[in-house]
Short mmCIF file of C-alpha atoms in Angstrom, two decimals:
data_model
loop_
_atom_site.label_atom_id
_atom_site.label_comp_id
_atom_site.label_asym_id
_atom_site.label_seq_id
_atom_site.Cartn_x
_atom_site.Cartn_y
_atom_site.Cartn_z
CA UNK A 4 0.00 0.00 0.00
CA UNK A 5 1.59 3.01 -0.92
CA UNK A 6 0.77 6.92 -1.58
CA UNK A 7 -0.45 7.88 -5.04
CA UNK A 8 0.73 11.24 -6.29
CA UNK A 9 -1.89 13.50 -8.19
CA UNK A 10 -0.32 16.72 -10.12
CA UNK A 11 -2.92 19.16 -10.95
CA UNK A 12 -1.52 20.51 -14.14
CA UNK A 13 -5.11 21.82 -15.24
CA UNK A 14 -3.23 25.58 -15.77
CA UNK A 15 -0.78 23.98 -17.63
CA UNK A 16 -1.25 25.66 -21.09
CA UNK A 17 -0.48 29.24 -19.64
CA UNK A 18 2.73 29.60 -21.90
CA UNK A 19 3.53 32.62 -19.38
CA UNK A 20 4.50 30.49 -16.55
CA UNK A 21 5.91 27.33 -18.17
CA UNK A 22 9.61 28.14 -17.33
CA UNK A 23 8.64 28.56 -13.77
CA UNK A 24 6.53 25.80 -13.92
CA UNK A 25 9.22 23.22 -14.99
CA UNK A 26 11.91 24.65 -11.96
CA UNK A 27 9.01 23.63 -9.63
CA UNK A 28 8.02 20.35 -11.18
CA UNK A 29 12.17 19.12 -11.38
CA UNK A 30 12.52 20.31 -7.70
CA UNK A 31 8.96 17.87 -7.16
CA UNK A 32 10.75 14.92 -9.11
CA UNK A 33 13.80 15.41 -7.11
CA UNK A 34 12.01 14.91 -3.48
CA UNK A 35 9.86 12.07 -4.66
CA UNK A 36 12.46 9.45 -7.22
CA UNK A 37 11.16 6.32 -5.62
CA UNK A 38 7.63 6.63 -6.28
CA UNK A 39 5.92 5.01 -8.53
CA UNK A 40 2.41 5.97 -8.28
CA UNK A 41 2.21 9.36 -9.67
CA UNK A 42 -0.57 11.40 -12.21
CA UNK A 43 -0.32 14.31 -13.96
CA UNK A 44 -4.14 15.89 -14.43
CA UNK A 45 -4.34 18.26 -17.05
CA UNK A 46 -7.18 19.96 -19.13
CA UNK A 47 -8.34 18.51 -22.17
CA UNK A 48 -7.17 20.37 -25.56
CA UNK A 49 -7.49 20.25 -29.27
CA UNK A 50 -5.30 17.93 -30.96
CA UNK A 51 -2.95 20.20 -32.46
CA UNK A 52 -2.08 21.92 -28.97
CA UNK A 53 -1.73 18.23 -27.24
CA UNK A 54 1.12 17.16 -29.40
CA UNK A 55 3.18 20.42 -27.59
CA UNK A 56 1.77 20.00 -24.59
CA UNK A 57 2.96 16.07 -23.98
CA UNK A 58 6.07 17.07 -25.01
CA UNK A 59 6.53 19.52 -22.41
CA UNK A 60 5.37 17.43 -19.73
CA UNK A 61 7.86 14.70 -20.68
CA UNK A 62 10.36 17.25 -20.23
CA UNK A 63 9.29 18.48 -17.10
CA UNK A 64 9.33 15.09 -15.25
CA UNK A 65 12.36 13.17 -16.57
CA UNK A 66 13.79 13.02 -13.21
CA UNK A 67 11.13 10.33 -12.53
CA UNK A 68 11.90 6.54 -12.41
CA UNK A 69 8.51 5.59 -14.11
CA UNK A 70 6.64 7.70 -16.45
CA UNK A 71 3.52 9.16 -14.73
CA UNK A 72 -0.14 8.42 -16.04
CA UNK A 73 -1.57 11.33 -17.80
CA UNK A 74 -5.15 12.03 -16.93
CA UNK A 75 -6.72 14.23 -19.54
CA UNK A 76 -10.32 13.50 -19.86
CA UNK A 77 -13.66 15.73 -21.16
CA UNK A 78 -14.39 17.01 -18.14
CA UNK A 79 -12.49 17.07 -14.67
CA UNK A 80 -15.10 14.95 -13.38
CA UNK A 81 -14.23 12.67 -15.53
CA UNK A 82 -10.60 12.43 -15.35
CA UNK A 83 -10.77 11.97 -11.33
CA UNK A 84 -13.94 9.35 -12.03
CA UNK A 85 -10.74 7.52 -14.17
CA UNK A 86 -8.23 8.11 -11.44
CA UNK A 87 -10.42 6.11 -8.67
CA UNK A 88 -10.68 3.23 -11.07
CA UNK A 89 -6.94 3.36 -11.66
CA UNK A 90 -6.25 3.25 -7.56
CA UNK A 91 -9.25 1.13 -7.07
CA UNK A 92 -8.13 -1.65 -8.91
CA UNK A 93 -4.56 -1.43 -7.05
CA UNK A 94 -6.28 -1.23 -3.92
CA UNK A 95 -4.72 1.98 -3.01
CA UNK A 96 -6.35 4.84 -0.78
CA UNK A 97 -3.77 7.60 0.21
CA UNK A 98 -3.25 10.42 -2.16
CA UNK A 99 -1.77 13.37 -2.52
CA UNK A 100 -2.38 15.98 -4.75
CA UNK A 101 -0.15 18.85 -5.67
CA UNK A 102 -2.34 21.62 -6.19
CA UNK A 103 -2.72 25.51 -5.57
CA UNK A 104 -4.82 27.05 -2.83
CA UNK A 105 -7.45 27.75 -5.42
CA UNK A 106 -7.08 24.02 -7.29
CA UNK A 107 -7.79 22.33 -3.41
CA UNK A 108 -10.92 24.12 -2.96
CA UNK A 109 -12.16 22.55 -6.86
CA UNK A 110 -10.68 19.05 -5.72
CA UNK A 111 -12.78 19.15 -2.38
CA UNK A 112 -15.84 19.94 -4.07
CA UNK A 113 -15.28 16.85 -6.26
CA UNK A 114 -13.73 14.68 -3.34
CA UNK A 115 -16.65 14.75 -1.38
CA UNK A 116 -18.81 13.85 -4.47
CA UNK A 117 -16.52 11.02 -5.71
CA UNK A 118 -14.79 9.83 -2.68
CA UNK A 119 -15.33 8.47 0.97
CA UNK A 120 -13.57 8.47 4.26
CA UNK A 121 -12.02 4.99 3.15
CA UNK A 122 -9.71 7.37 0.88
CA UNK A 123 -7.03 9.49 2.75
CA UNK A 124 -6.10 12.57 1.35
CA UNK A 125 -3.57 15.90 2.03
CA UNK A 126 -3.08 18.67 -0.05
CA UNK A 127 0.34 19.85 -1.04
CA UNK A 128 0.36 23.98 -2.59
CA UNK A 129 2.67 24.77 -4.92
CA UNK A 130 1.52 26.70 -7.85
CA UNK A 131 0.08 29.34 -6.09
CA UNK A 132 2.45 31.73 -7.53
CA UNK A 133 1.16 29.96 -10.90
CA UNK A 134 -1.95 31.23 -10.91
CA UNK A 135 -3.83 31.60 -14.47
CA UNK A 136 -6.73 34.23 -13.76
CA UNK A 137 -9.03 33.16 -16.78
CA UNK A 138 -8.86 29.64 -15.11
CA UNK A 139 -9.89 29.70 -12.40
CA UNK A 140 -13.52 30.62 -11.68
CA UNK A 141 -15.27 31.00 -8.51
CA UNK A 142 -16.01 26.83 -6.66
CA UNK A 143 -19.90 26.31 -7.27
CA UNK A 144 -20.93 22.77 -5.16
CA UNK A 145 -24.15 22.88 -7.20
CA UNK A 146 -22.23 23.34 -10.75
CA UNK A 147 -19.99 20.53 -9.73
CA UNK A 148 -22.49 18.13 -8.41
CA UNK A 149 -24.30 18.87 -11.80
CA UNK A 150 -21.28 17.65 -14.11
CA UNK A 151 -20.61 15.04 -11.47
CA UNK A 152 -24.49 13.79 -12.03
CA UNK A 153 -24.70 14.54 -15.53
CA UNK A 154 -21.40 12.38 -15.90
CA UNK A 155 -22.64 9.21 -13.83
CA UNK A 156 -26.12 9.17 -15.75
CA UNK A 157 -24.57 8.02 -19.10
CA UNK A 158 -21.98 5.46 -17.88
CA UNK A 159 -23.51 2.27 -18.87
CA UNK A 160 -24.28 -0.42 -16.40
CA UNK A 161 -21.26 -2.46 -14.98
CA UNK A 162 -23.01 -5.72 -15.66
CA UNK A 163 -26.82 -7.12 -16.28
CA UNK A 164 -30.35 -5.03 -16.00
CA UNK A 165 -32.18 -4.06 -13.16
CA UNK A 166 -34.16 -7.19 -11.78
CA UNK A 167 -36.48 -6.70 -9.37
CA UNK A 168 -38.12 -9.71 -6.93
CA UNK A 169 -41.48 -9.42 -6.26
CA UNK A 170 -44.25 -11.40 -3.74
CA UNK A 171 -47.46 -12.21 -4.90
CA UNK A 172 -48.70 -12.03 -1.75
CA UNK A 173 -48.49 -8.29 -1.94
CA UNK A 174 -51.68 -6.28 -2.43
CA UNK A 175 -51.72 -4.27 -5.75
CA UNK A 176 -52.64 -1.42 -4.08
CA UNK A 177 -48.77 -1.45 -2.92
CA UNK A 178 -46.45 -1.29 -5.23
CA UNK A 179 -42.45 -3.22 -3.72
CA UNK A 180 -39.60 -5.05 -4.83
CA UNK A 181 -36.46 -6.47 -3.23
CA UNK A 182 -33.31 -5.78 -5.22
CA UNK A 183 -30.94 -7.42 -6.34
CA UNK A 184 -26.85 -6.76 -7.25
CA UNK A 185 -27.03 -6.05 -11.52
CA UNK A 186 -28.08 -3.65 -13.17
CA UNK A 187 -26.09 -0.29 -11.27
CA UNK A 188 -22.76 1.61 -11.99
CA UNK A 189 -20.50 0.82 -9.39
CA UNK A 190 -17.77 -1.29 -10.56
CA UNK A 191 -15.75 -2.67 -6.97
CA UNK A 192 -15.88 -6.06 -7.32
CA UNK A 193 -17.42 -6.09 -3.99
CA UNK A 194 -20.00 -3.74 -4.48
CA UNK A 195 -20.41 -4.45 -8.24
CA UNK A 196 -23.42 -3.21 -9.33
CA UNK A 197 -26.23 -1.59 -7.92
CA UNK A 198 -24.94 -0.82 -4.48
CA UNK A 199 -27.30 0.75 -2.71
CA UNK A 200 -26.18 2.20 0.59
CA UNK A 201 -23.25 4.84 1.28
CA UNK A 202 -21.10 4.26 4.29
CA UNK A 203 -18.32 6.01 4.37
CA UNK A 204 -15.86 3.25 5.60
CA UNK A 205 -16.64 1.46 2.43
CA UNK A 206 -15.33 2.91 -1.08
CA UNK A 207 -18.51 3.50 -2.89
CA UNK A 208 -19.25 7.77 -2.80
CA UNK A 209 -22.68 8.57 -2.78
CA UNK A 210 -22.83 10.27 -6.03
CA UNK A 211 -22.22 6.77 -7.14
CA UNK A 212 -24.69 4.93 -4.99
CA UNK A 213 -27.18 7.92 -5.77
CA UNK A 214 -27.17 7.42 -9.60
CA UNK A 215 -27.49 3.49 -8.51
CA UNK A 216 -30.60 4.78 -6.75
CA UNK A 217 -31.95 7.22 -9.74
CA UNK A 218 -31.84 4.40 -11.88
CA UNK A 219 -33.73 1.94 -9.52
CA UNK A 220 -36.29 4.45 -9.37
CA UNK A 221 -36.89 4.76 -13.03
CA UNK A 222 -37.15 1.23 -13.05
CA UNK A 223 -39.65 0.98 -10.50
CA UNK A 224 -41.61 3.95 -10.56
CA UNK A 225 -40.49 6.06 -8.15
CA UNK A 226 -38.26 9.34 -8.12
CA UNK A 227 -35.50 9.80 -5.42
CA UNK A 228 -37.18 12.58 -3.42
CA UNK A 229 -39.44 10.41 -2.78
CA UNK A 230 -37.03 7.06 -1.07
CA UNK A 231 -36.77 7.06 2.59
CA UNK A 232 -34.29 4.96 3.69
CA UNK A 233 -33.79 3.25 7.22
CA UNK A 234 -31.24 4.52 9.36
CA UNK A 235 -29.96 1.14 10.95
CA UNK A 236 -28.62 0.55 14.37
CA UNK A 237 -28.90 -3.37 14.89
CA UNK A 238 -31.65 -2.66 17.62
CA UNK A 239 -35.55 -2.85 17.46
CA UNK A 240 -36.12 1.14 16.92
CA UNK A 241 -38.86 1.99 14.72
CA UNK A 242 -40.19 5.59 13.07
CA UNK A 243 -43.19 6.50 12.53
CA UNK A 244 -43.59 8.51 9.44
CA UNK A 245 -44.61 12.39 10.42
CA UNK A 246 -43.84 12.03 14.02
CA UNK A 247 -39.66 12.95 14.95
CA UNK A 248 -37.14 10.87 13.13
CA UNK A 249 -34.78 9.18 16.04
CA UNK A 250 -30.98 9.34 15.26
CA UNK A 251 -31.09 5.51 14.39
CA UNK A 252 -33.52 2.67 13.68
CA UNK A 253 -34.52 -0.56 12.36
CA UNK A 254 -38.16 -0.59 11.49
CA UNK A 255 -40.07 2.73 9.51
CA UNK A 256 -44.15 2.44 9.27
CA UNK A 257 -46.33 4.76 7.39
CA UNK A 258 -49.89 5.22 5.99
CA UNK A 259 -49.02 8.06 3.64
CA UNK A 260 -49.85 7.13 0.29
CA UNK A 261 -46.92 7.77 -2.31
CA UNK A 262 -44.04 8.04 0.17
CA UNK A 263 -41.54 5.31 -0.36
CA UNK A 264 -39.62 3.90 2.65
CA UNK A 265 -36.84 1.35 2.00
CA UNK A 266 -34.34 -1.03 4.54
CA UNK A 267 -31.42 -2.65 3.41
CA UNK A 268 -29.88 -6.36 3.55
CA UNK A 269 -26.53 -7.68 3.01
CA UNK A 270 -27.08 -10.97 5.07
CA UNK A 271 -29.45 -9.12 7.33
CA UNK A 272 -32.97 -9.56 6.67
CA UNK A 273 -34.72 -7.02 4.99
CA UNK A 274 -38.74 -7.45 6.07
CA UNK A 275 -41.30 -5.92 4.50
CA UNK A 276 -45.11 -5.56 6.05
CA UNK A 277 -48.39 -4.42 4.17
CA UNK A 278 -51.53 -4.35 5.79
CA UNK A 279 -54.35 -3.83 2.89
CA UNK A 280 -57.40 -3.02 5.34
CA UNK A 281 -55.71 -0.31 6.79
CA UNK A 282 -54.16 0.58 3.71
CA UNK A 283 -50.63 1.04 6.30
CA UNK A 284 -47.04 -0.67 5.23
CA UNK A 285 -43.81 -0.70 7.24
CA UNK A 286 -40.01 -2.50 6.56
CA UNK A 287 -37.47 -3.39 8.58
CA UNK A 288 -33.93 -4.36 8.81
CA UNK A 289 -33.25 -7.28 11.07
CA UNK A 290 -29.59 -8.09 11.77
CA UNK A 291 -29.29 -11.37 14.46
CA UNK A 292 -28.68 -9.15 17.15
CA UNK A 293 -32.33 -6.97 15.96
CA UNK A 294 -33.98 -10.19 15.84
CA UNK A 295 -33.30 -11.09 19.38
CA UNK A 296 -34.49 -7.76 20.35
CA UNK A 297 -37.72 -7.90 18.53
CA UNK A 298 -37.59 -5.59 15.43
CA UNK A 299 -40.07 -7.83 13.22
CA UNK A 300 -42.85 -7.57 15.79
CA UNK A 301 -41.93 -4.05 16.50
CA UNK A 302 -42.30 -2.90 13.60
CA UNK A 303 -46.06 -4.75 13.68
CA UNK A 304 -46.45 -3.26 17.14
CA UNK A 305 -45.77 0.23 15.28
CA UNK A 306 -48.67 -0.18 12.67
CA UNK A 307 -51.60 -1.89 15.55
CA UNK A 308 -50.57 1.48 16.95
CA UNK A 309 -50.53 3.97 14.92
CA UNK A 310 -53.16 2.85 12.23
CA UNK A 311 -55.02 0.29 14.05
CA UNK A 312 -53.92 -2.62 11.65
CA UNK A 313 -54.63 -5.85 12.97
CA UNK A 314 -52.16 -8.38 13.02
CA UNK A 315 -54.08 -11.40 11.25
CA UNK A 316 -54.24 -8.94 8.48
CA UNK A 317 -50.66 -8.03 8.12
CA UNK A 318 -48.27 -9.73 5.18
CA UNK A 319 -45.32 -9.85 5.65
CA UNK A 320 -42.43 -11.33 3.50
CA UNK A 321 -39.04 -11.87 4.57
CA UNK A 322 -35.88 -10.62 2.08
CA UNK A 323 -32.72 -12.28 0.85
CA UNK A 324 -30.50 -13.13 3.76
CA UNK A 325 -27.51 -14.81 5.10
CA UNK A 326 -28.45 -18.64 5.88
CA UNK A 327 -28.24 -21.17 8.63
CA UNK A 328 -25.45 -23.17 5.82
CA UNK A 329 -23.04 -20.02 6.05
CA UNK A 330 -24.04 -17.74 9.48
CA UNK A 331 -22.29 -18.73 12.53
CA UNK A 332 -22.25 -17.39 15.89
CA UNK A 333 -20.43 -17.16 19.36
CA UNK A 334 -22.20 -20.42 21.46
CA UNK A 335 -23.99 -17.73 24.05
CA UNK A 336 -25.23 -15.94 21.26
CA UNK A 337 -26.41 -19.36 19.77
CA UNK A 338 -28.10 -20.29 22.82
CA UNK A 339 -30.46 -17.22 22.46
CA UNK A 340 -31.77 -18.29 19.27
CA UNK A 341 -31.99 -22.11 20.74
CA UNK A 342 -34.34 -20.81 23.31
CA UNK A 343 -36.60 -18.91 20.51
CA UNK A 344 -36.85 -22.79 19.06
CA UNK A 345 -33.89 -25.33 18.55
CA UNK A 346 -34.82 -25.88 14.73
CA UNK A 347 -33.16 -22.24 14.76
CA UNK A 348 -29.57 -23.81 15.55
CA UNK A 349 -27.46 -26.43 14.13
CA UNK A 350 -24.26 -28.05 15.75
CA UNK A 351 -24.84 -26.29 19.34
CA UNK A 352 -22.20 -28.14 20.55
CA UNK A 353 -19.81 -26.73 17.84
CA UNK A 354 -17.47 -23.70 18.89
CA UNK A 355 -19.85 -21.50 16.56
CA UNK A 356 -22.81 -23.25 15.80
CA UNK A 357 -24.49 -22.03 12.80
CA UNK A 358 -27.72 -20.46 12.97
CA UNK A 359 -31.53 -19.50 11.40
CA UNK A 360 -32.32 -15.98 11.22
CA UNK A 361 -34.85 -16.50 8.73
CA UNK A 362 -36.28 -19.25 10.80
CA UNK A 363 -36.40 -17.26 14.08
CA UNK A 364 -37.66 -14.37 12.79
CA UNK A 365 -40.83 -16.51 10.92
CA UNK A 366 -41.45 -17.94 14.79
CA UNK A 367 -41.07 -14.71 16.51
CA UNK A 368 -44.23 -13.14 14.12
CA UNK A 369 -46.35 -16.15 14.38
CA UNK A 370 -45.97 -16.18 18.48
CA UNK A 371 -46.78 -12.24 17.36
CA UNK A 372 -50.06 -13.08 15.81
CA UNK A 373 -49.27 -12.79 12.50
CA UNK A 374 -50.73 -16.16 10.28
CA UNK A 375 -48.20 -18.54 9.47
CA UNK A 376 -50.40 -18.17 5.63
CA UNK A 377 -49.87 -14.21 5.26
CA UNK A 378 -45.79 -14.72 5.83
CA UNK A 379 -43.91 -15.26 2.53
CA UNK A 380 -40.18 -16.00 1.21
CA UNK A 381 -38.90 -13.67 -1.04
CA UNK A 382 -37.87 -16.31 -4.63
CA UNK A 383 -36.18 -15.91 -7.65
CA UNK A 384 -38.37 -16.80 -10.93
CA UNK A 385 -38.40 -19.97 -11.96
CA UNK A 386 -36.52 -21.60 -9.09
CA UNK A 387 -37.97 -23.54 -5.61
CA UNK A 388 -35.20 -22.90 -3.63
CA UNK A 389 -36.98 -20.52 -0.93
CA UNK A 390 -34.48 -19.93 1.18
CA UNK A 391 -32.56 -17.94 -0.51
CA UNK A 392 -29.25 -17.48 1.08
CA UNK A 393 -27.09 -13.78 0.12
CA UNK A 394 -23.24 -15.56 0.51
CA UNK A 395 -24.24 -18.48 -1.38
CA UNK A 396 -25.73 -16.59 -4.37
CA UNK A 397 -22.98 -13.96 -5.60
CA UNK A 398 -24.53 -13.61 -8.94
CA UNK A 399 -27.95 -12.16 -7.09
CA UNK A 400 -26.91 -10.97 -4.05
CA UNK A 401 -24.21 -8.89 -1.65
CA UNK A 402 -23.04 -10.49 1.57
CA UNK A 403 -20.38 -9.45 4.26
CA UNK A 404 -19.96 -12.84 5.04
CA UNK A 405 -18.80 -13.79 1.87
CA UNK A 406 -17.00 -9.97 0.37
CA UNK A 407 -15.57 -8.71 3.67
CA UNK A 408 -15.80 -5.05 5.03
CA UNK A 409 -16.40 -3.75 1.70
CA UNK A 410 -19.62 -5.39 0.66
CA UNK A 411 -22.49 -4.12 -0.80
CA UNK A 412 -26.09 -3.70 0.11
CA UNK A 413 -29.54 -4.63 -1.40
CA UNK A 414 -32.66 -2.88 -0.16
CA UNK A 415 -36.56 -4.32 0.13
CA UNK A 416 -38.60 -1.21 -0.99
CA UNK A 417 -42.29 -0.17 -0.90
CA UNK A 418 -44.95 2.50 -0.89
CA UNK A 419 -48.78 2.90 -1.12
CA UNK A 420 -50.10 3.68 -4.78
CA UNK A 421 -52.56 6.63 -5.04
CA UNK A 422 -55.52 5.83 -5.58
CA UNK A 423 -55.69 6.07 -9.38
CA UNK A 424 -52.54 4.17 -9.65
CA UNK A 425 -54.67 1.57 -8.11
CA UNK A 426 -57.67 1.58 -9.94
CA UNK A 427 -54.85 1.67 -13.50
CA UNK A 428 -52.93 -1.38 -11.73
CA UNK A 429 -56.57 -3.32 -11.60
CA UNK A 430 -57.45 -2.52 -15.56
#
């Protein structure tokens, strides 16, 4: 692992500085001969200025050991879009850039955008002296974010189409899905394609995951002011739509017609719950340490309270998730789920006996009051399996199981159609 060297060169055609330029840049190459991961970022130009221009920047770094990658791209977006796939795929995260006072406040704008706190950068200013007035206009975030956006919505999908998994023992006057991994922009192996959550330990930036999200949307028929998207804490917290949102939770209910809330799953459970009498839906993400502490039937609890559903009415259907062949816990943790019902555990006696979320959590809402007919598997088309398992099945789904620390997430999504979308729906 070692530190990756961005020049920003992007002033580089101001002929009026180019002597200077090139005493700075062979004092750079003198300080820095063993490294091997350096770029030069420079603005794009017509051909018959780029012949010049390469030939000046060969001169300037011949001090170098390795000839530097030359990032010169349509936009800046772009050429910093190409630089994270470079250091990506070499698994590097500490960079440098070599910039002027004025070129770090551009690069933040775009860091932020592009980038997460799994990347560390520092800022080295050199050129200030170097500045070129007609190029460098005032730092707009909402210009940026524009090209940024613009930028992601015509890269073409890393791999596959959108596919979207679906219960039939959903009402149509809901409209849901459960996602799957193809069909998205992100290209980590681990998070390859349509990633769907942002955290900023992982390398996915949330421009990326955001276009990931736009294009769910179009696919299923919602736009992205509309998603709502759980806040997870591994506990049995739920919101209520329209009351105060707590810092963190597991479980979000609402009646509101046309407002679509979402929980992720990357060997957690993502549970979705419709109630068609009291037109009222909720979803929930239920980790093994939520499903000891209740979330399912909390987030049922939520809905008999708040819009006086009745439990032998709710469906609910229970996501993609991690299964009892590939989950394994500590043997006190094991126990708990023993006690819930032993059919829930395999090898107790083992070290880490392996263990039934799935299972537990289909108990826990039938001990709830919730009829053992109205509580569905999520399946893929055409197959039987119904216990679908996310570290077995890397072609569908993301697991941190299987990928590690920087895995993925699929979401379970939902919202109540208005009422004309209903009526169309039934046509």
């Amino acid at each position: 692992m070692g530190t990756v060297t961005l020049v920003d060169l992007t002033h580089v055609n101001c002929s009026e500085y180019s002597i200077c330029l090139k005493k700075r840049i062979s004092k750079f190459c003198a300080n820095i001969e063993t490294q091997q991961n350096i770029f030069i970022i420079v603005q794009h130009v017509e051909n018959a200025m780029e012949t010049d221009r390469n030939s000046m920047l060969e001169e300037m770094f011949v001090g170098l050991k390795e000839a530097p990658q030359l990032l010169c791209k349509s936009s800046l977006c772009a050429s910093l879009y190409s630089f994270k796939q470079t250091i990506d795929r070499d698994d590097l995260a500490d960079v440098k850039i070599v910039t002027s006072t004025h070129g770090r406040e551009i690069f933040q704008v775009y860091q932020e955008l592009l980038f997460t706190s799994a990347y560390n950068f520092q800022y080295v200013i050199m050129f200030d002296e170097l500045s070129c007035p007609q190029n460098e206009p005032t730092v707009k975030t909402a210009d940026v974010e524009r090209e940024v956006n613009a930028f992601l919505q015509h890269l073409p999908a890393v791999k596959g189409d959108i596919t979207i998994l679906r219960s039939s023992f959903i009402s149509d006057c809901f409209a849901h899905g459960f996602t799957t991994r193809t069909g998205g922009i992100s290209y980590i192996r681990t998070l390859s394609s349509l990633n769907l959550f942002c955290n900023p330990l992982r390398k996915d930036s949330k421009a990326v995951v955001s276009e990931n999200r736009r294009r769910l949307g179009q696919q299923a028929g919602f736009q992205p002011h509309q998603f709502n998207l759980i806040k997870c804490n591994h506990a049995s917290d739920v919101w209520v739509m329209g009351k105060p949102a707590p810092d963190s939770y597991d479980g979000m209910v609402t009646n509101r017609a046309g407002v679509v809330i979402a929980a992720p799953g990357a060997d957690c459970i993502p549970l979705l719950f419709t109630d068609p009498v009291a037109k009222a839906i909720g979803v929930a993400h239920a980790g093994w340490k939520g499903t000891l502490m209740g979330i399912a039937m909390a987030t049922v609890n939520a809905m008999v309270s708040e819009f006086g559903s009745r439990p032998a009415n709710i469906v609910c259907v229970i996501g993609p998730s991690v299964g009892p062949c590939c989950f394994t816990l500590d043997q006190d943790s094991a126990r708990e789920f023993h006690a819930i019902h032993p059919d829930c555990v395999r090898h107790m006696e083992s070290p880490r006996p392996y263990v039934d979320i799935r299972l537990a959590t289909r108990i826990l809402l039938e001990r709830g009051g919730i009829k053992r007919e109205n509580i569905d598997s999520i399946k893929i088309q055409n197959e039987t399996d119904s216990t679908l398992c996310t570290s077995c099945r890397p072609e569908f789904f993301f697991s941190h199981v299987r990928d590690g620390v920087n895995f993925g997430t699929q979401i379970v999504y939902a919202w109540i159609k208005e009422s004309h979308d209903t009526q169309e729906s039934n046509q």
